[in-house]
C-alpha cells in the first residue's frame, strides 16, 4: 500500500503554488493536497478549477490568510498535515516599493504562524519557498560569480528583505525548537499560470495585443530563468528527502538579459521590435542574479530539465491556448470567481 500523506500548500492559487498542486496531484494521486490561499490580487481560484473538479476526494481549497492563527490552527486540527509547503507571499518587487508594510506582515508573520502550528502538531516538515533575491545582486562584468547557499543575505528591496527575514526566522525555529524545516531559494520562474504583471506573461500578452512592451532602464538586467515544472520537481525531492535544516539553491542554468527575452518573444510571435518601449528604471533594480545549484544536484540528483529555448516556446503556446484565463484577469473578473464557486454555499 502506498504511503499516504496530507500536504498543506499555502499560496496554492498563485503561479508556482498552483503548478505545484497539479504536479503533486498527478504524481501522488493517493496524497491529500489542501490549498490555503487568501486570494489576494495574484491568487486566482479559477487556476485551480481543474483540481477542484477532477480531484474531489483528495484536493481541498480553503480561503484564508496564513497570518490568521485561529484559522490555521483549525485547519491543522481538521487535516492533520504531514508536510506544509509555504508558497504564500506578497511577491512583486514593484508593489513592495509602493507598499512595504503588506510585504513585511505577510512574508514574515505568516511563516511564524504556520511554524507555530507545525510545532504544536508535530508536522514532519515545514518547507519555506524562498528566492534568490535574498542574496542581492551580482555585477554584470563578473560572469564567474554565482550565488551559493553560503552567500551572505544582502536584500535590495522590501520584498527581498521580507523573504530574507523569513528565512532567518525559519532557521531560528529549527535551531531553537527543533522544528523540521527546509528552504529552497529559486531563480526566476516562468511557465503556465504566471500572473500577467510579471515580465514574460506581460510581454507575451502585450505583444499579442500589439501594445507597447515596457522594458526597465537599458534592459540589460540579467536573470536566471527556471521552468516552473522543474522547480516543482525540486521541491518534491526536498520535502521527501533527508533534508532537515537544509537550504537549497534551485537554478535553471538559463541566464538571459531582459531585453533578449523580450526580443525572443516578439520573434516567436512574429511581432516587430518597434513595440519595445524603454521606461524609467525600477528603484534599486538588481543587475544580475545567478544561482549555483550544484548542492541540490550533488545531494538529491536534481537538475533542470527544460532548456529555455524550449520552455519559452511552451509558455508562449500556453498563453495562446488559454486566452480566457488571462483575459479574465486583465478584466478583473477573476476576482469574482470565488463568489461564483462558493457564494451560494455560505
C-alpha positions as a Python dict, from the first residue, in 0.01 Angstrom:
ca = {
    (1, 'X'): (0, 0, 0),
    (2, 'X'): (126, 346, -93),
    (3, 'X'): (236, 580, 183),
    (4, 'X'): (-39, 842, 209),
    (5, 'X'): (42, 1194, 318),
    (6, 'X'): (-154, 1513, 369),
    (7, 'X'): (23, 1824, 243),
    (8, 'X'): (-95, 2178, 310),
    (9, 'X'): (12, 2403, 24),
    (10, 'X'): (-21, 2770, 112),
    (11, 'X'): (-46, 3017, -173),
    (12, 'X'): (-157, 2734, -400),
    (13, 'X'): (-378, 2959, -612),
    (14, 'X'): (-76, 3159, -723),
    (15, 'X'): (166, 3090, -1005),
    (16, 'X'): (423, 2846, -864),
    (17, 'X'): (189, 2712, -596),
    (18, 'X'): (-79, 2609, -846),
    (19, 'X'): (177, 2439, -1068),
    (20, 'X'): (298, 2251, -759),
    (21, 'X'): (-59, 2147, -672),
    (22, 'X'): (-112, 1997, -1019),
    (23, 'X'): (232, 1834, -1018),
    (24, 'X'): (167, 1666, -682),
    (25, 'X'): (-188, 1555, -768),
    (26, 'X'): (-55, 1388, -1081),
    (27, 'X'): (249, 1225, -923),
    (28, 'X'): (88, 1127, -591),
    (29, 'X'): (-281, 1051, -660),
    (30, 'X'): (-303, 888, -317),
    (31, 'X'): (-193, 1205, -132),
    (32, 'X'): (-435, 1462, 5),
    (33, 'X'): (-350, 1816, -104),
    (34, 'X'): (-505, 2104, 91),
    (35, 'X'): (-463, 2451, -54),
    (36, 'X'): (-482, 2754, 176),
    (37, 'X'): (-489, 3085, -11),
    (38, 'X'): (-615, 3432, 77),
    (39, 'X'): (-693, 3505, -291),
    (40, 'X'): (-524, 3842, -287),
    (41, 'X'): (-464, 4019, -618),
    (42, 'X'): (-242, 3740, -761),
    (43, 'X'): (-437, 3444, -618),
    (44, 'X'): (-675, 3311, -880),
    (45, 'X'): (-915, 3034, -784),
    (46, 'X'): (-1008, 2968, -1147),
    (47, 'X'): (-648, 2847, -1187),
    (48, 'X'): (-744, 2555, -960),
    (49, 'X'): (-1072, 2483, -1139),
    (50, 'X'): (-944, 2154, -1280),
    (51, 'X'): (-806, 2039, -944),
    (52, 'X'): (-1138, 2111, -774),
    (53, 'X'): (-1334, 1932, -1046),
    (54, 'X'): (-1110, 1630, -1108),
    (55, 'X'): (-994, 1556, -752),
    (56, 'X'): (-1297, 1595, -522),
    (57, 'X'): (-1169, 1333, -277),
    (58, 'X'): (-805, 1433, -236),
    (59, 'X'): (-799, 1807, -305),
    (60, 'X'): (-948, 2077, -86),
    (61, 'X'): (-939, 2453, -122),
    (62, 'X'): (-965, 2678, 184),
    (63, 'X'): (-980, 3055, 155),
    (64, 'X'): (-780, 3215, 434),
    (65, 'X'): (-478, 3417, 537),
    (66, 'X'): (-166, 3245, 674),
    (67, 'X'): (-146, 3522, 936),
    (68, 'X'): (-483, 3410, 1083),
    (69, 'X'): (-364, 3190, 1369),
    (70, 'X'): (-715, 3073, 1462),
    (71, 'X'): (-791, 2964, 1107),
    (72, 'X'): (-454, 2793, 1066),
    (73, 'X'): (-498, 2608, 1397),
    (74, 'X'): (-845, 2482, 1299),
    (75, 'X'): (-714, 2367, 962),
    (76, 'X'): (-431, 2173, 1124),
    (77, 'X'): (-676, 2009, 1363),
    (78, 'X'): (-905, 1909, 1075),
    (79, 'X'): (-644, 1793, 827),
    (80, 'X'): (-355, 1672, 1044),
    (81, 'X'): (-92, 1759, 781),
    (82, 'X'): (230, 1565, 743),
    (83, 'X'): (404, 1839, 544),
    (84, 'X'): (348, 2213, 493),
    (85, 'X'): (487, 2388, 185),
    (86, 'X'): (465, 2765, 207),
    (87, 'X'): (437, 2949, -125),
    (88, 'X'): (213, 3221, 21),
    (89, 'X'): (380, 3559, -15),
    (90, 'X'): (348, 3905, -150),
    (91, 'X'): (599, 3873, -430),
    (92, 'X'): (606, 4161, -675),
    (93, 'X'): (906, 4391, -621),
    (94, 'X'): (734, 4698, -767),
    (95, 'X'): (440, 4656, -531),
    (96, 'X'): (677, 4616, -235),
    (97, 'X'): (832, 4952, -316),
    (98, 'X'): (487, 5112, -312),
    (99, 'X'): (355, 4930, -3),
    (100, 'X'): (629, 4770, 211),
    (101, 'X'): (405, 4704, 511),
    (102, 'X'): (190, 4442, 339),
    (103, 'X'): (504, 4250, 241),
    (104, 'X'): (655, 4256, 588),
    (105, 'X'): (333, 4138, 750),
    (106, 'X'): (255, 3853, 511),
    (107, 'X'): (606, 3735, 434),
    (108, 'X'): (741, 3735, 792),
    (109, 'X'): (444, 3698, 1027),
    (110, 'X'): (273, 3442, 803),
    (111, 'X'): (553, 3185, 824),
    (112, 'X'): (573, 3240, 1200),
    (113, 'X'): (204, 3148, 1239),
    (114, 'X'): (248, 2841, 1018),
    (115, 'X'): (556, 2724, 1206),
    (116, 'X'): (388, 2766, 1543),
    (117, 'X'): (112, 2533, 1418),
    (118, 'X'): (369, 2290, 1276),
    (119, 'X'): (550, 2283, 1609),
    (120, 'X'): (231, 2225, 1805),
    (121, 'X'): (108, 1946, 1576),
    (122, 'X'): (442, 1771, 1521),
    (123, 'X'): (444, 1816, 1145),
    (124, 'X'): (712, 1612, 964),
    (125, 'X'): (845, 1907, 765),
    (126, 'X'): (785, 2276, 712),
    (127, 'X'): (922, 2389, 376),
    (128, 'X'): (977, 2757, 300),
    (129, 'X'): (979, 2859, -65),
    (130, 'X'): (1222, 3148, -84),
    (131, 'X'): (1401, 3337, -362),
    (132, 'X'): (1748, 3408, -494),
    (133, 'X'): (1671, 3777, -440),
    (134, 'X'): (1765, 3739, -73),
    (135, 'X'): (2129, 3742, -188),
    (136, 'X'): (2109, 4086, -351),
    (137, 'X'): (2269, 4107, -693),
    (138, 'X'): (2589, 4035, -884),
    (139, 'X'): (2787, 4263, -1118),
    (140, 'X'): (2730, 4221, -1491),
    (141, 'X'): (3106, 4216, -1556),
    (142, 'X'): (3171, 3913, -1330),
    (143, 'X'): (3004, 3617, -1506),
    (144, 'X'): (3220, 3386, -1293),
    (145, 'X'): (3030, 3479, -975),
    (146, 'X'): (2724, 3282, -859),
    (147, 'X'): (2504, 3269, -550),
    (148, 'X'): (2569, 2966, -330),
    (149, 'X'): (2385, 2863, -16),
    (150, 'X'): (2668, 3026, 183),
    (151, 'X'): (2641, 3366, 11),
    (152, 'X'): (2557, 3640, 262),
    (153, 'X'): (2199, 3767, 259),
    (154, 'X'): (2202, 4117, 113),
    (155, 'X'): (1847, 4210, 14),
    (156, 'X'): (1780, 4512, -209),
    (157, 'X'): (1401, 4565, -194),
    (158, 'X'): (1132, 4546, 77),
    (159, 'X'): (1018, 4223, -92),
    (160, 'X'): (1356, 4051, -82),
    (161, 'X'): (1423, 4183, 270),
    (162, 'X'): (1097, 4027, 390),
    (163, 'X'): (1187, 3692, 231),
    (164, 'X'): (1536, 3702, 381),
    (165, 'X'): (1384, 3778, 721),
    (166, 'X'): (1151, 3481, 687),
    (167, 'X'): (1443, 3252, 603),
    (168, 'X'): (1621, 3363, 921),
    (169, 'X'): (1309, 3301, 1129),
    (170, 'X'): (1268, 2954, 973),
    (171, 'X'): (1623, 2857, 1066),
    (172, 'X'): (1576, 3006, 1413),
    (173, 'X'): (1272, 2782, 1470),
    (174, 'X'): (1480, 2485, 1357),
    (175, 'X'): (1764, 2564, 1596),
    (176, 'X'): (1556, 2684, 1892),
    (177, 'X'): (1263, 2442, 1881),
    (178, 'X'): (1399, 2157, 1672),
    (179, 'X'): (1130, 2217, 1409),
    (180, 'X'): (1199, 2007, 1097),
    (181, 'X'): (1243, 2262, 818),
    (182, 'X'): (1391, 2309, 473),
    (183, 'X'): (1430, 2613, 247),
    (184, 'X'): (1458, 2643, -129),
    (185, 'X'): (1580, 2960, -297),
    (186, 'X'): (1482, 2964, -661),
    (187, 'X'): (1569, 3177, -959),
    (188, 'X'): (1301, 3348, -1171),
    (189, 'X'): (1028, 3103, -1271),
    (190, 'X'): (827, 3105, -1592),
    (191, 'X'): (553, 2887, -1737),
    (192, 'X'): (173, 2833, -1720),
    (193, 'X'): (-49, 3041, -1489),
    (194, 'X'): (208, 3319, -1446),
    (195, 'X'): (28, 3636, -1333),
    (196, 'X'): (15, 3886, -1622),
    (197, 'X'): (202, 4167, -1445),
    (198, 'X'): (529, 3970, -1444),
    (199, 'X'): (785, 4014, -1723),
    (200, 'X'): (732, 3714, -1952),
    (201, 'X'): (349, 3695, -1947),
    (202, 'X'): (323, 4074, -1968),
    (203, 'X'): (539, 4082, -2280),
    (204, 'X'): (351, 3790, -2439),
    (205, 'X'): (11, 3945, -2375),
    (206, 'X'): (111, 4297, -2480),
    (207, 'X'): (269, 4162, -2798),
    (208, 'X'): (-45, 3962, -2881),
    (209, 'X'): (-247, 4282, -2839),
    (210, 'X'): (7, 4497, -3030),
    (211, 'X'): (62, 4712, -2723),
    (212, 'X'): (397, 4869, -2620),
    (213, 'X'): (632, 4633, -2433),
    (214, 'X'): (772, 4833, -2136),
    (215, 'X'): (1134, 4746, -2056),
    (216, 'X'): (1306, 4889, -1748),
    (217, 'X'): (1619, 5102, -1796),
    (218, 'X'): (1855, 4963, -2059),
    (219, 'X'): (1705, 4613, -2047),
    (220, 'X'): (2042, 4456, -1966),
    (221, 'X'): (1944, 4324, -1622),
    (222, 'X'): (2020, 3952, -1618),
    (223, 'X'): (1807, 3682, -1456),
    (224, 'X'): (1844, 3305, -1429),
    (225, 'X'): (1521, 3153, -1563),
    (226, 'X'): (1375, 2825, -1435),
    (227, 'X'): (1079, 2645, -1591),
    (228, 'X'): (818, 2613, -1319),
    (229, 'X'): (773, 2234, -1350),
    (230, 'X'): (1144, 2184, -1290),
    (231, 'X'): (1106, 2391, -973),
    (232, 'X'): (813, 2174, -859),
    (233, 'X'): (1026, 1862, -906),
    (234, 'X'): (1299, 2014, -692),
    (235, 'X'): (1062, 2093, -405),
    (236, 'X'): (916, 1742, -427),
    (237, 'X'): (1263, 1594, -388),
    (238, 'X'): (1349, 1824, -97),
    (239, 'X'): (1034, 1757, 109),
    (240, 'X'): (1067, 1382, 58),
    (241, 'X'): (1442, 1378, 116),
    (242, 'X'): (1662, 1367, 424),
    (243, 'X'): (1693, 1746, 417),
    (244, 'X'): (1602, 1864, 765),
    (245, 'X'): (1765, 2202, 835),
    (246, 'X'): (1898, 2233, 480),
    (247, 'X'): (1889, 2522, 232),
    (248, 'X'): (1899, 2452, -141),
    (249, 'X'): (1950, 2688, -432),
    (250, 'X'): (1733, 2592, -729),
    (251, 'X'): (1851, 2750, -1054),
    (252, 'X'): (1783, 2699, -1421),
    (253, 'X'): (2125, 2750, -1585),
    (254, 'X'): (1941, 2994, -1812),
    (255, 'X'): (2090, 3340, -1767),
    (256, 'X'): (1941, 3595, -2003),
    (257, 'X'): (1914, 3973, -2023),
    (258, 'X'): (1558, 4106, -2007),
    (259, 'X'): (1588, 4272, -2348),
    (260, 'X'): (1691, 3944, -2511),
    (261, 'X'): (1388, 3767, -2367),
    (262, 'X'): (1160, 4041, -2496),
    (263, 'X'): (1311, 4019, -2844),
    (264, 'X'): (1279, 3638, -2842),
    (265, 'X'): (909, 3662, -2752),
    (266, 'X'): (850, 3915, -3032),
    (267, 'X'): (1029, 3689, -3279),
    (268, 'X'): (825, 3383, -3177),
    (269, 'X'): (502, 3580, -3218),
    (270, 'X'): (607, 3746, -3542),
    (271, 'X'): (580, 4093, -3392),
    (272, 'X'): (810, 4393, -3462),
    (273, 'X'): (1077, 4511, -3217),
    (274, 'X'): (935, 4860, -3262),
    (275, 'X'): (684, 4761, -2991),
    (276, 'X'): (965, 4778, -2731),
    (277, 'X'): (942, 5089, -2515),
    (278, 'X'): (1216, 5167, -2262),
    (279, 'X'): (1081, 5312, -1936),
    (280, 'X'): (1235, 5462, -1621),
    (281, 'X'): (1430, 5201, -1430),
    (282, 'X'): (1295, 5044, -1111),
    (283, 'X'): (1432, 5186, -784),
    (284, 'X'): (1723, 4974, -658),
    (285, 'X'): (1698, 4744, -960),
    (286, 'X'): (1930, 4444, -917),
    (287, 'X'): (2158, 4394, -1217),
    (288, 'X'): (2222, 4021, -1221),
    (289, 'X'): (2105, 3708, -1042),
    (290, 'X'): (2285, 3378, -1099),
    (291, 'X'): (2245, 3063, -894),
    (292, 'X'): (2488, 2780, -836),
    (293, 'X'): (2259, 2474, -792),
    (294, 'X'): (2540, 2223, -750),
    (295, 'X'): (2438, 2131, -393),
    (296, 'X'): (2092, 2006, -489),
    (297, 'X'): (2238, 1816, -784),
    (298, 'X'): (2507, 1660, -567),
    (299, 'X'): (2284, 1568, -272),
    (300, 'X'): (1946, 1496, -437),
    (301, 'X'): (2029, 1438, -803),
    (302, 'X'): (1813, 1727, -923),
    (303, 'X'): (1898, 1942, -1221),
    (304, 'X'): (1684, 2150, -1456),
    (305, 'X'): (1547, 1951, -1748),
    (306, 'X'): (1389, 2227, -1957),
    (307, 'X'): (1611, 2439, -2178),
    (308, 'X'): (1495, 2799, -2201),
    (309, 'X'): (1451, 2791, -2578),
    (310, 'X'): (1206, 2502, -2536),
    (311, 'X'): (1038, 2630, -2221),
    (312, 'X'): (966, 2974, -2362),
    (313, 'X'): (801, 2823, -2671),
    (314, 'X'): (584, 2602, -2448),
    (315, 'X'): (497, 2903, -2233),
    (316, 'X'): (402, 3122, -2529),
    (317, 'X'): (184, 2841, -2665),
    (318, 'X'): (13, 2803, -2326),
    (319, 'X'): (-85, 3171, -2328),
    (320, 'X'): (-212, 3137, -2684),
    (321, 'X'): (-422, 2837, -2579),
    (322, 'X'): (-554, 2995, -2257),
    (323, 'X'): (-662, 3343, -2357),
    (324, 'X'): (-978, 3305, -2148),
    (325, 'X'): (-762, 3268, -1835),
    (326, 'X'): (-556, 3584, -1877),
    (327, 'X'): (-831, 3792, -2035),
    (328, 'X'): (-1039, 3725, -1723),
    (329, 'X'): (-751, 3853, -1510),
    (330, 'X'): (-694, 4164, -1719),
    (331, 'X'): (-1065, 4247, -1696),
    (332, 'X'): (-1067, 4189, -1319),
    (333, 'X'): (-1337, 3923, -1346),
    (334, 'X'): (-1112, 3657, -1191),
    (335, 'X'): (-1168, 3819, -852),
    (336, 'X'): (-1534, 3719, -868),
    (337, 'X'): (-1466, 3351, -932),
    (338, 'X'): (-1461, 3256, -564),
    (339, 'X'): (-1807, 3403, -514),
    (340, 'X'): (-1931, 3215, -819),
    (341, 'X'): (-1786, 2890, -685),
    (342, 'X'): (-1868, 2922, -317),
    (343, 'X'): (-2106, 3215, -270),
    (344, 'X'): (-2417, 3004, -269),
    (345, 'X'): (-2260, 2760, -21),
    (346, 'X'): (-2202, 3016, 256),
}
